[in-house]
PDB file of C-alpha atoms in Angstrom:
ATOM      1  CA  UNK T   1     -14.078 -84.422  18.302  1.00  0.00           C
ATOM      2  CA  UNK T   2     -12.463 -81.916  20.514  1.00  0.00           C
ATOM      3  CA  UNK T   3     -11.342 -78.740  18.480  1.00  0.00           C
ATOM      4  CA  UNK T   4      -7.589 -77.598  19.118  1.00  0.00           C
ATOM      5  CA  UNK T   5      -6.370 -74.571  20.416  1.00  0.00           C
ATOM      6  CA  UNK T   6      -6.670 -71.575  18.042  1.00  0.00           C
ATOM      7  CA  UNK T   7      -2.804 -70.639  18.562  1.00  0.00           C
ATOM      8  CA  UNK T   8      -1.487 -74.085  17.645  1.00  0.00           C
ATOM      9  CA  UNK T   9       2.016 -73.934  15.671  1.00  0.00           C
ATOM     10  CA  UNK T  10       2.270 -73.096  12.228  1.00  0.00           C
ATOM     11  CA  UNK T  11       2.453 -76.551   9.862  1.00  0.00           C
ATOM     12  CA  UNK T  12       5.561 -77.435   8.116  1.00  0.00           C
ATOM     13  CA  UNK T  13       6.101 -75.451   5.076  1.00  0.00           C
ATOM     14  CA  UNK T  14       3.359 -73.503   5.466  1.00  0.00           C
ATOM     15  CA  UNK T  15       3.384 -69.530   5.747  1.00  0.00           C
ATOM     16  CA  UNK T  16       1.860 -67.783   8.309  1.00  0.00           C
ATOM     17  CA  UNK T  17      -0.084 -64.545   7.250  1.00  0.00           C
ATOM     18  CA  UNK T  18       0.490 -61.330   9.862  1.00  0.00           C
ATOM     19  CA  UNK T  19      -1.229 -58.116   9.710  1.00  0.00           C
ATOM     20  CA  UNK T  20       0.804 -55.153   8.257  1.00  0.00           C
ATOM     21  CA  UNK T  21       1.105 -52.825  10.694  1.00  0.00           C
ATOM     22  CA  UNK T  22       0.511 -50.304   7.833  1.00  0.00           C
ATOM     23  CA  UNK T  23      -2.714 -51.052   7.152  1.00  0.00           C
ATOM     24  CA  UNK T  24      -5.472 -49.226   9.355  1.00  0.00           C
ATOM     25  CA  UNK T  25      -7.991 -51.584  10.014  1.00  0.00           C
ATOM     26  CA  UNK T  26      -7.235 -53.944   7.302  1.00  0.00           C
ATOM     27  CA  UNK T  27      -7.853 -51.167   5.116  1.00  0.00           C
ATOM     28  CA  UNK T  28      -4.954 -51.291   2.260  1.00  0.00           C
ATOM     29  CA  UNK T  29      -6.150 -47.839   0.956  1.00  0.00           C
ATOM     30  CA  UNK T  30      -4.818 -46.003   4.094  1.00  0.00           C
ATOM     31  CA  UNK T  31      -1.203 -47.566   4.132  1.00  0.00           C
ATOM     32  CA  UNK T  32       1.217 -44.763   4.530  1.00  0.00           C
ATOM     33  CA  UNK T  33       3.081 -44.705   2.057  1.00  0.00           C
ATOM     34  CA  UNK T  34       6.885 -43.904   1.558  1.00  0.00           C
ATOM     35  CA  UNK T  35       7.986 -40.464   1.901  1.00  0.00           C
ATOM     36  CA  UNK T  36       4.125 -39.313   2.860  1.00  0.00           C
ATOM     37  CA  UNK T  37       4.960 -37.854   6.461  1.00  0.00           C
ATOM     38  CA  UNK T  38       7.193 -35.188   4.479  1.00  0.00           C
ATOM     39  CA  UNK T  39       5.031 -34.591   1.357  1.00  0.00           C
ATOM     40  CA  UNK T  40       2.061 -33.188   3.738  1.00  0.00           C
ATOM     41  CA  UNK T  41       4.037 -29.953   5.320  1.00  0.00           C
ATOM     42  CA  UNK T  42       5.733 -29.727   1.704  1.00  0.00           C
ATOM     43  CA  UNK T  43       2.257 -29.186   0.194  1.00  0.00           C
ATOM     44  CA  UNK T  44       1.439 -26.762   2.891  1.00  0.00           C
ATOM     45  CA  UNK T  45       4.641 -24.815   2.026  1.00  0.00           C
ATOM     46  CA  UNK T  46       4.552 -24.817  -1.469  1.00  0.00           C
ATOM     47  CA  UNK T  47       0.644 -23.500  -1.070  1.00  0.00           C
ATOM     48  CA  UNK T  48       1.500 -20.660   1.219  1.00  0.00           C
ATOM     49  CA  UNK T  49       4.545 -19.382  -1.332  1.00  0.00           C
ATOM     50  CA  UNK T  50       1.951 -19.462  -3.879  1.00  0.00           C
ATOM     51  CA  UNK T  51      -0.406 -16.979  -1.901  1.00  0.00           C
ATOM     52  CA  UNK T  52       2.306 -15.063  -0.835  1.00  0.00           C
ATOM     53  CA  UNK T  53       3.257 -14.922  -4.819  1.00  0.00           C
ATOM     54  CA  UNK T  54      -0.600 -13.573  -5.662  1.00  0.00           C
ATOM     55  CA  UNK T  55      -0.488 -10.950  -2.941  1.00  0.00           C
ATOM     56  CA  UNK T  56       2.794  -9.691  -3.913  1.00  0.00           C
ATOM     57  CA  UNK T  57       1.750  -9.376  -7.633  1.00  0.00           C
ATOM     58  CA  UNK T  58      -1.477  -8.035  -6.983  1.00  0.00           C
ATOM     59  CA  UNK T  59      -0.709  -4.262  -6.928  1.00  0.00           C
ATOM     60  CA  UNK T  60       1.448  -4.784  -9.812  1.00  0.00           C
ATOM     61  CA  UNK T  61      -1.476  -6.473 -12.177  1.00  0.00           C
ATOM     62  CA  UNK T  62      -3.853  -3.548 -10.567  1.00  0.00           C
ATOM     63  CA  UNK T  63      -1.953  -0.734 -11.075  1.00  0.00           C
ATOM     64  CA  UNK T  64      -2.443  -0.538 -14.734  1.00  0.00           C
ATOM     65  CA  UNK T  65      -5.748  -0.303 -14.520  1.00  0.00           C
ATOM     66  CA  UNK T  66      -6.091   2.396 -11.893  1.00  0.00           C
ATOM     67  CA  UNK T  67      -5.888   5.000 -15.066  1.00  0.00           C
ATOM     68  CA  UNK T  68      -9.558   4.685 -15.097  1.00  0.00           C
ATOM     69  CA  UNK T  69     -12.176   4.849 -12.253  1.00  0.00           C
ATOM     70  CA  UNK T  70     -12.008   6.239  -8.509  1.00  0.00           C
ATOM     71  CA  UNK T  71     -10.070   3.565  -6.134  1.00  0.00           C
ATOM     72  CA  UNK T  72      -9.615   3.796  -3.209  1.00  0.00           C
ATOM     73  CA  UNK T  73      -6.958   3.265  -0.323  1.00  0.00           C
ATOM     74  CA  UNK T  74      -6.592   0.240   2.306  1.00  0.00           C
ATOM     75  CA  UNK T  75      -6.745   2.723   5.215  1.00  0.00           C
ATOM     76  CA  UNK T  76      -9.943   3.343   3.721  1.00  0.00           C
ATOM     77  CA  UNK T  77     -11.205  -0.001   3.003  1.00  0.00           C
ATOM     78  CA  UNK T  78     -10.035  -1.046   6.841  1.00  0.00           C
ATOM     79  CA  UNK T  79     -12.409   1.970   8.055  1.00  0.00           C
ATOM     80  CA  UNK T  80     -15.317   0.530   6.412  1.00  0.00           C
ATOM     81  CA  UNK T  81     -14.240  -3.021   7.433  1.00  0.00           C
ATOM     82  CA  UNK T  82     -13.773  -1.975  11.377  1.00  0.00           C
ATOM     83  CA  UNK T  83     -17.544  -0.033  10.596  1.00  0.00           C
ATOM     84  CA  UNK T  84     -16.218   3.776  11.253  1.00  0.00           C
ATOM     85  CA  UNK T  85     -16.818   6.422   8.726  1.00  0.00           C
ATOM     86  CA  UNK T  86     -15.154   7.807   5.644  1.00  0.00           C
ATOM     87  CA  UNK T  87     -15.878  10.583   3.633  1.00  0.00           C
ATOM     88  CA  UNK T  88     -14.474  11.001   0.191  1.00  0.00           C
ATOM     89  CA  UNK T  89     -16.267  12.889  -2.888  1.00  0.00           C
ATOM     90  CA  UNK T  90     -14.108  12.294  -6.030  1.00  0.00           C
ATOM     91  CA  UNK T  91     -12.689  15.810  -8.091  1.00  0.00           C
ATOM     92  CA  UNK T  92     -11.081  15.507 -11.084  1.00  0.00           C
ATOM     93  CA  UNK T  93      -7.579  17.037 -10.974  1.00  0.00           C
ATOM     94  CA  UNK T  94      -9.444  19.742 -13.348  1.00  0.00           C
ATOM     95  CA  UNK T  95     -11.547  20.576 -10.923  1.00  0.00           C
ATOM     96  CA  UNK T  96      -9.182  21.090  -8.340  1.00  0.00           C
ATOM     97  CA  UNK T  97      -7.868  24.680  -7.750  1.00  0.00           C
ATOM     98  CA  UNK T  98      -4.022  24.783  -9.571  1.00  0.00           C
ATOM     99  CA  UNK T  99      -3.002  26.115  -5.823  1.00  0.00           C
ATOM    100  CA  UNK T 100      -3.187  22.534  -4.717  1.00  0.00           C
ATOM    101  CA  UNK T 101      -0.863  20.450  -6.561  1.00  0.00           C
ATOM    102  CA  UNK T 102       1.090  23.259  -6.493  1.00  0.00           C
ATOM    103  CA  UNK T 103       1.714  23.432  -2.852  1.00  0.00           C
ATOM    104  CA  UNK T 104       1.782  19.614  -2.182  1.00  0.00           C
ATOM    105  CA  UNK T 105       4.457  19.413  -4.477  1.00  0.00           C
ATOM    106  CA  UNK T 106       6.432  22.086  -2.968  1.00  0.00           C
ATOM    107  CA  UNK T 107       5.367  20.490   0.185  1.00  0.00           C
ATOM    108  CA  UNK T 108       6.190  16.677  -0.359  1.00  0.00           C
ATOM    109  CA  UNK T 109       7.988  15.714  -3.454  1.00  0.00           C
ATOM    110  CA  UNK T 110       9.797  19.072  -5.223  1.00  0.00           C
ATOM    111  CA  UNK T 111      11.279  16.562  -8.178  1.00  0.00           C
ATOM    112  CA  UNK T 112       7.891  15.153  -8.670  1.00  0.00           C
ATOM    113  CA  UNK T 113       8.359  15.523 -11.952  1.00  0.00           C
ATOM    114  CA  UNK T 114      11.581  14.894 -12.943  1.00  0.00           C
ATOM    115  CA  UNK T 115      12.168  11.542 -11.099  1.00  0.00           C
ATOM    116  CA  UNK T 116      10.536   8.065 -11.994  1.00  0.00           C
ATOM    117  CA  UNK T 117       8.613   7.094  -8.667  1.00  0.00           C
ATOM    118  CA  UNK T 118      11.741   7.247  -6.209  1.00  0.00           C
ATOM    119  CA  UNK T 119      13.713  10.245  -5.523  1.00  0.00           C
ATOM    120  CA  UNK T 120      17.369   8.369  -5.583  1.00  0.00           C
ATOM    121  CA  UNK T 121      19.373  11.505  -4.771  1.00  0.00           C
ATOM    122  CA  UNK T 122      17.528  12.484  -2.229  1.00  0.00           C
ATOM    123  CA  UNK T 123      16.947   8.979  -0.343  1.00  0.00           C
ATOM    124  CA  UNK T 124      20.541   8.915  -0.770  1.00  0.00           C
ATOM    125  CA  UNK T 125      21.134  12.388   1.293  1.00  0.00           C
ATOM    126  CA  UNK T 126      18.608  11.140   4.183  1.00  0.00           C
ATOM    127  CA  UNK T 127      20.540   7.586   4.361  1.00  0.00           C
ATOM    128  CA  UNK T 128      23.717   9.449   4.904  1.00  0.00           C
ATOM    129  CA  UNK T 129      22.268  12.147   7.206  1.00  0.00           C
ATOM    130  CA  UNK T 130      20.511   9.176   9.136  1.00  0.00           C
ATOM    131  CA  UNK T 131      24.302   7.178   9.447  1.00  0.00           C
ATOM    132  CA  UNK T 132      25.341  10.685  10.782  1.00  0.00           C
ATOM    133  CA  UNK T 133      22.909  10.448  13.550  1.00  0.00           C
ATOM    134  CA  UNK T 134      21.074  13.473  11.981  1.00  0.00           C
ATOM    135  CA  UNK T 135      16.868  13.228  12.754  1.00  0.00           C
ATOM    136  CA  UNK T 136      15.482  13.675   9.086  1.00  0.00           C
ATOM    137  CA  UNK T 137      12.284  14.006   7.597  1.00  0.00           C
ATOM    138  CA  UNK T 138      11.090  11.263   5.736  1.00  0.00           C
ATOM    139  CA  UNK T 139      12.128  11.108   1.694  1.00  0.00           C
ATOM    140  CA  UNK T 140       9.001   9.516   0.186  1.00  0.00           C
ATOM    141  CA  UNK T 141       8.239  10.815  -3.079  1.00  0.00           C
ATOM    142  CA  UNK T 142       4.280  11.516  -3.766  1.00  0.00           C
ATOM    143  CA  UNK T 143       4.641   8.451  -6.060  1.00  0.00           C
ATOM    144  CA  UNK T 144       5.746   6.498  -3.038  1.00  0.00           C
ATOM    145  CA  UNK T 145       3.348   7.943  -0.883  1.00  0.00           C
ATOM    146  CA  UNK T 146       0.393   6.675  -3.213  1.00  0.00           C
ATOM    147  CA  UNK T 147       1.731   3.244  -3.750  1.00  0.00           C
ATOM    148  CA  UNK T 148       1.378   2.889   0.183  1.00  0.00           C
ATOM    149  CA  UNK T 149      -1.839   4.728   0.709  1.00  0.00           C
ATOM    150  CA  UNK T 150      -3.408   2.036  -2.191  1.00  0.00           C
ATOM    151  CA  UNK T 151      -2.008  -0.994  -1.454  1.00  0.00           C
ATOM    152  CA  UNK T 152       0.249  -1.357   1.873  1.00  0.00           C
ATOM    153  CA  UNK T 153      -0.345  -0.038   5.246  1.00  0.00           C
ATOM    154  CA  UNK T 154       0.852   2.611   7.214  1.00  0.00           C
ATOM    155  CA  UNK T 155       3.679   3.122   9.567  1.00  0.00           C
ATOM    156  CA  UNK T 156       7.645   2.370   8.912  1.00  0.00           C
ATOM    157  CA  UNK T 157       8.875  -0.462   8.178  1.00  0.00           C
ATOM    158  CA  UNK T 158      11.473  -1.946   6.327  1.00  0.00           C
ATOM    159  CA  UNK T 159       9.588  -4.545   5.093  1.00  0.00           C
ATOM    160  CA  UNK T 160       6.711  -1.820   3.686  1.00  0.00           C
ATOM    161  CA  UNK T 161       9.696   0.269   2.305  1.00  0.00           C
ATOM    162  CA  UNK T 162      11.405  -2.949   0.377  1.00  0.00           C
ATOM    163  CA  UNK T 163       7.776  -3.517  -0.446  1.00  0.00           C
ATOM    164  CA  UNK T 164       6.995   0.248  -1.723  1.00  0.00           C
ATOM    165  CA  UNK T 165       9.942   1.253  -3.514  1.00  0.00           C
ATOM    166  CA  UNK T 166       9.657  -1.088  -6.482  1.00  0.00           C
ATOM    167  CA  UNK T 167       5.926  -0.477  -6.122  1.00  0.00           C
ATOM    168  CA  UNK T 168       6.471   3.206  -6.923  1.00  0.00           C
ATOM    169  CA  UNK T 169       9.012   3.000  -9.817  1.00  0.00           C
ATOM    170  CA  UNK T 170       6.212   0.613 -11.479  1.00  0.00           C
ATOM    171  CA  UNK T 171       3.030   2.954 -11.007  1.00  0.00           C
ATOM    172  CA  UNK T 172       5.442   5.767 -12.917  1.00  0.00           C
ATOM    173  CA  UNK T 173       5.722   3.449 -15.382  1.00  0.00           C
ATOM    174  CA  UNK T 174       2.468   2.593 -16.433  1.00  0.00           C
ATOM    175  CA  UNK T 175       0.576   5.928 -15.019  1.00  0.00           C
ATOM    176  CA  UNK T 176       1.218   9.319 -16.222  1.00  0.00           C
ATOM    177  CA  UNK T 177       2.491  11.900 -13.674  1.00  0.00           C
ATOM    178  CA  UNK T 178      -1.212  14.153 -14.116  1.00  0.00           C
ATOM    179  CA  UNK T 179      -3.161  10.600 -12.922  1.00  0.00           C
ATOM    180  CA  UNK T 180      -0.795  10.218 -10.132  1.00  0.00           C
ATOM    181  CA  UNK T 181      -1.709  13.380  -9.076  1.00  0.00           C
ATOM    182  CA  UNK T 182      -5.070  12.951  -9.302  1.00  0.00           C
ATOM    183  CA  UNK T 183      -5.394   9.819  -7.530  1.00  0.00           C
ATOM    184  CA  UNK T 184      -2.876  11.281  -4.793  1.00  0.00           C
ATOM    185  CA  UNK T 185      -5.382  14.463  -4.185  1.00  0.00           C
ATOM    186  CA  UNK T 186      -7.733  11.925  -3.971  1.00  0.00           C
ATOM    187  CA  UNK T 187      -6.600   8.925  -1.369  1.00  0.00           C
ATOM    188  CA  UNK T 188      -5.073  10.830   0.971  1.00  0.00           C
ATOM    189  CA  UNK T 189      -5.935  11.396   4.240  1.00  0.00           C
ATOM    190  CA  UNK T 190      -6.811  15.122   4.789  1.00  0.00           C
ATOM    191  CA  UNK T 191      -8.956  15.744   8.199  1.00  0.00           C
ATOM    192  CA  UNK T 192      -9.984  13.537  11.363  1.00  0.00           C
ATOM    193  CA  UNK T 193     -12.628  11.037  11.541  1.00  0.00           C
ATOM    194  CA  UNK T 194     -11.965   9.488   8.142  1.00  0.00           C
ATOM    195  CA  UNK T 195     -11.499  12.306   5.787  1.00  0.00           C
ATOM    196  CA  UNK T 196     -10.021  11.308   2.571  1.00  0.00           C
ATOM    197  CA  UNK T 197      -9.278  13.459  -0.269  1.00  0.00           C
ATOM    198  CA  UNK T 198      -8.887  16.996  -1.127  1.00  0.00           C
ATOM    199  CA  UNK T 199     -12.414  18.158  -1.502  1.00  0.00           C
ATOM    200  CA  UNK T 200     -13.329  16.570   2.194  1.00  0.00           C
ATOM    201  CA  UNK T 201     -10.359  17.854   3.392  1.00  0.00           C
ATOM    202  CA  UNK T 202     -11.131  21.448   2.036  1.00  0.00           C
ATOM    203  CA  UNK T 203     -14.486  21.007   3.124  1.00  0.00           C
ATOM    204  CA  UNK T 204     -13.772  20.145   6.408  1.00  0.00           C
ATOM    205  CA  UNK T 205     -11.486  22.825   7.120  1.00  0.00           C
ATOM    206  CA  UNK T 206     -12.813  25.831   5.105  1.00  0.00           C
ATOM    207  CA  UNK T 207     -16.191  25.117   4.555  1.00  0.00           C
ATOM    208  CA  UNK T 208     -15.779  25.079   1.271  1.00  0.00           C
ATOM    209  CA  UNK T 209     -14.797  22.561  -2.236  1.00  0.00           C
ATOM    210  CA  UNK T 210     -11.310  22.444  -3.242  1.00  0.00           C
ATOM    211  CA  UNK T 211     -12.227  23.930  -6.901  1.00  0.00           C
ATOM    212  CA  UNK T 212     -12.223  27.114  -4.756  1.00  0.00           C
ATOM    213  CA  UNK T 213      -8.703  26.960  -2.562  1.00  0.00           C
ATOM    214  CA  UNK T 214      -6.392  29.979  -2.570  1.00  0.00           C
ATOM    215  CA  UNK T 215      -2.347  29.483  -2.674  1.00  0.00           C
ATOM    216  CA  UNK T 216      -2.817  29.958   1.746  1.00  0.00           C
ATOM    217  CA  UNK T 217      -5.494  27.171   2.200  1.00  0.00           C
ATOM    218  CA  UNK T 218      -3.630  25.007  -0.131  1.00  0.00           C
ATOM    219  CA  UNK T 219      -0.492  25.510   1.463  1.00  0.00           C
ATOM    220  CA  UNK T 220      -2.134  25.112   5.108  1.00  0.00           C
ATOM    221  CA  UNK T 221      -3.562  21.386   3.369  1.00  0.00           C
ATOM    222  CA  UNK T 222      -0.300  20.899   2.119  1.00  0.00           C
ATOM    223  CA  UNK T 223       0.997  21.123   6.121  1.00  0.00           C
ATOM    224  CA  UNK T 224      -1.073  18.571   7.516  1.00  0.00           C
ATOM    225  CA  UNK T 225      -0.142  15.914   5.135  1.00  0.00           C
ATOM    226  CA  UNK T 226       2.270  13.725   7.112  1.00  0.00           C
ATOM    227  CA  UNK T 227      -0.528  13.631  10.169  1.00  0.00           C
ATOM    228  CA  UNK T 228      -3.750  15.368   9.861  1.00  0.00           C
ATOM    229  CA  UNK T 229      -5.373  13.464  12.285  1.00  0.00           C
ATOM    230  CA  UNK T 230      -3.164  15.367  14.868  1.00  0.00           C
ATOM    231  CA  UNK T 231      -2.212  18.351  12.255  1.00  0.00           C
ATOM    232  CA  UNK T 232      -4.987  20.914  11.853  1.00  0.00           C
ATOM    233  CA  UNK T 233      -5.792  23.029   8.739  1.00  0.00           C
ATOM    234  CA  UNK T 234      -8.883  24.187  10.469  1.00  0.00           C
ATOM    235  CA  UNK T 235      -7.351  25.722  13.377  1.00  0.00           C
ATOM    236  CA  UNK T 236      -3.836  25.643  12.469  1.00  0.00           C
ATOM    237  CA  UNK T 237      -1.147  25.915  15.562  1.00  0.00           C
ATOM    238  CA  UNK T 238       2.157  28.002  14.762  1.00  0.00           C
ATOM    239  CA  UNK T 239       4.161  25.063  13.324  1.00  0.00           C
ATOM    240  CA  UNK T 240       1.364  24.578  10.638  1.00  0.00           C
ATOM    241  CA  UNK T 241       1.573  28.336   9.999  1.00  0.00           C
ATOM    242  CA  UNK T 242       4.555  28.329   9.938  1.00  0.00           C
ATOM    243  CA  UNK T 243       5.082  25.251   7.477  1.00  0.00           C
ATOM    244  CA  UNK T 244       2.350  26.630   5.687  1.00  0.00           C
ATOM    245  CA  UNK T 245       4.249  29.751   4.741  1.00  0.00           C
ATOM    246  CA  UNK T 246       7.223  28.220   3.185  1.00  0.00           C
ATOM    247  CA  UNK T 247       5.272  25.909   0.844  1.00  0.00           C
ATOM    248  CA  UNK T 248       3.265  29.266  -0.278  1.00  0.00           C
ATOM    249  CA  UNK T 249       6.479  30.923  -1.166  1.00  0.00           C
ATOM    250  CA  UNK T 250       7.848  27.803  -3.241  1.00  0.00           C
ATOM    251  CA  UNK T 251       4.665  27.331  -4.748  1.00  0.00           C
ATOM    252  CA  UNK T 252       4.327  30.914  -5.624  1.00  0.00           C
ATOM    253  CA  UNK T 253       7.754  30.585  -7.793  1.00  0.00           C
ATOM    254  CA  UNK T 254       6.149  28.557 -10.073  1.00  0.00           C
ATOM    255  CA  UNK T 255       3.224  27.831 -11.981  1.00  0.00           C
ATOM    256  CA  UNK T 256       1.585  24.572 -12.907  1.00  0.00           C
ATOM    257  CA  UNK T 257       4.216  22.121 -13.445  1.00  0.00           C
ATOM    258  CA  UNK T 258       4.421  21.068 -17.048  1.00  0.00           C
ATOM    259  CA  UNK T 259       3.745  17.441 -16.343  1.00  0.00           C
ATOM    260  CA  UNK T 260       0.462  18.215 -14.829  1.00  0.00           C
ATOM    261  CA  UNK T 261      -0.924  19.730 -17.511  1.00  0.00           C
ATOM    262  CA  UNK T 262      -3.690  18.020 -19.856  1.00  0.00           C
ATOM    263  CA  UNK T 263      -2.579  15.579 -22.531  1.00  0.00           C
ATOM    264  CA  UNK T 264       1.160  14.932 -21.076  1.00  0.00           C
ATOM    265  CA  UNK T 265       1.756  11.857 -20.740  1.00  0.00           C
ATOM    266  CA  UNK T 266       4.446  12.348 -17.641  1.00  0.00           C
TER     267      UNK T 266
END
């Protein structure tokens, strides 16, 4: 007997079976399912806010604990990572000659003490001197200053400002005014070829620690600040000098501010 063609028409009342297009070879566990081409790039998005949400809270859940220990800054940790040097030898704000803070406040951040990580009145004055197409100097407070040094980046932005503002009224919150200062002295960048901190810095410029500055190498320090890669301490042009002798004179006025001193809680 002579089998019949395998494409011979369907029976009376019988059903013919297809294959679901759905199903990848035969396979029912990979039918896509309703709604799955949108669920993948949801998952993606929903994973990426989440990361963005860690990062973002990181400095926050750090900052607390930076009362203790010797951190250090992401301009540092991106020297070691790119492999080029950094020096930095840790001094206690005791150990630091009074001349120091002195003049770097006078230099950078003359509320420092009176204001709670952002100097409102003053970022106020630069905004409207900046509308005014006035050039100003920049209106970070010290507090500001460290919140970028340990945990954004440099250069302006208005992203990193958004990002350091709130940054800075929460690290005057939970740290006292004397650790700020301490961890300021020692995070910043104070020479060329990775300097960081005030005892490098001092070393690197006057051959000598910073326990042992005078109110004129403090004040020349204090200068440098806002670029001493290209700013020089150690052969100082006329604009340092000059700089230089206006933060001696303020800091001269005064002695120690009262939040720096030991067991004040800022």
């Amino acid at each position: 007997m002579v089998p019949g063609p395998s494409n011979r028409a369907a029976r009376p009342g019988r059903v013919e079976r297809r294959a679901d297009p759905r199903y990848a070879g035969g396979d029912p566990s990979n039918v896509l399912r309703f709604g799955e081409p949108v669920a993948q790039p949801l998952r993606v998005v929903r994973s990426l806010l989440l990361v963005l949400v860690i990062v973002l809270a990181l400095p926050y859940v750090l900052a607390p604990f930076y009362a203790l220990g010797h951190p250090v800054s992401t301009p540092m940790l991106w020297r070691w990572v790119t492999g080029r040097a950094v020096s930095r030898d840790w001094v206690d704000l005791d150990a630091v000659a009074p001349a120091l803070p002195r003049a770097v406040i006078a230099a950078e951040d003359a509320s420092f003490c009176s204001h709670h990580g952002v100097d409102w009145t003053t970022l106020q004055k630069l905004t409207d001197a900046a509308e005014e197409g006035e050039v100003t100097r920049g209106g970070s407070t010290l507090t500001q200053q460290l919140a970028k040094n340990l945990f954004l980046w440099p250069g302006r932005s208005f992203v990193r400002k958004g990002l350091e503002l709130p940054l800075a009224l929460w690290i005057d919150l939970v740290l006292p005014k004397r650790r700020i200062m301490e961890l300021y002295l020692n995070v910043a960048e104070w020479g060329p070829d990775g300097r960081f901190g005030a005892d490098a810095g001092a070393r690197y410029a006057f051959g000598h620690s910073a326990a042992t500055l005078n109110l004129r190498e403090a004040a020349l320090l204090a200068a440098i600040l806002p670029n001493p890669v290209v700013r020089s301490a150690r052969m100082p042009g006329p604009g340092v000098r000059r700089l230089a002798g206006k933060y001696a004179a303020r800091a001269q006025a005064y002695e120690v501010p009262a939040c720096l001193e030991r067991g004040r809680g800022g």
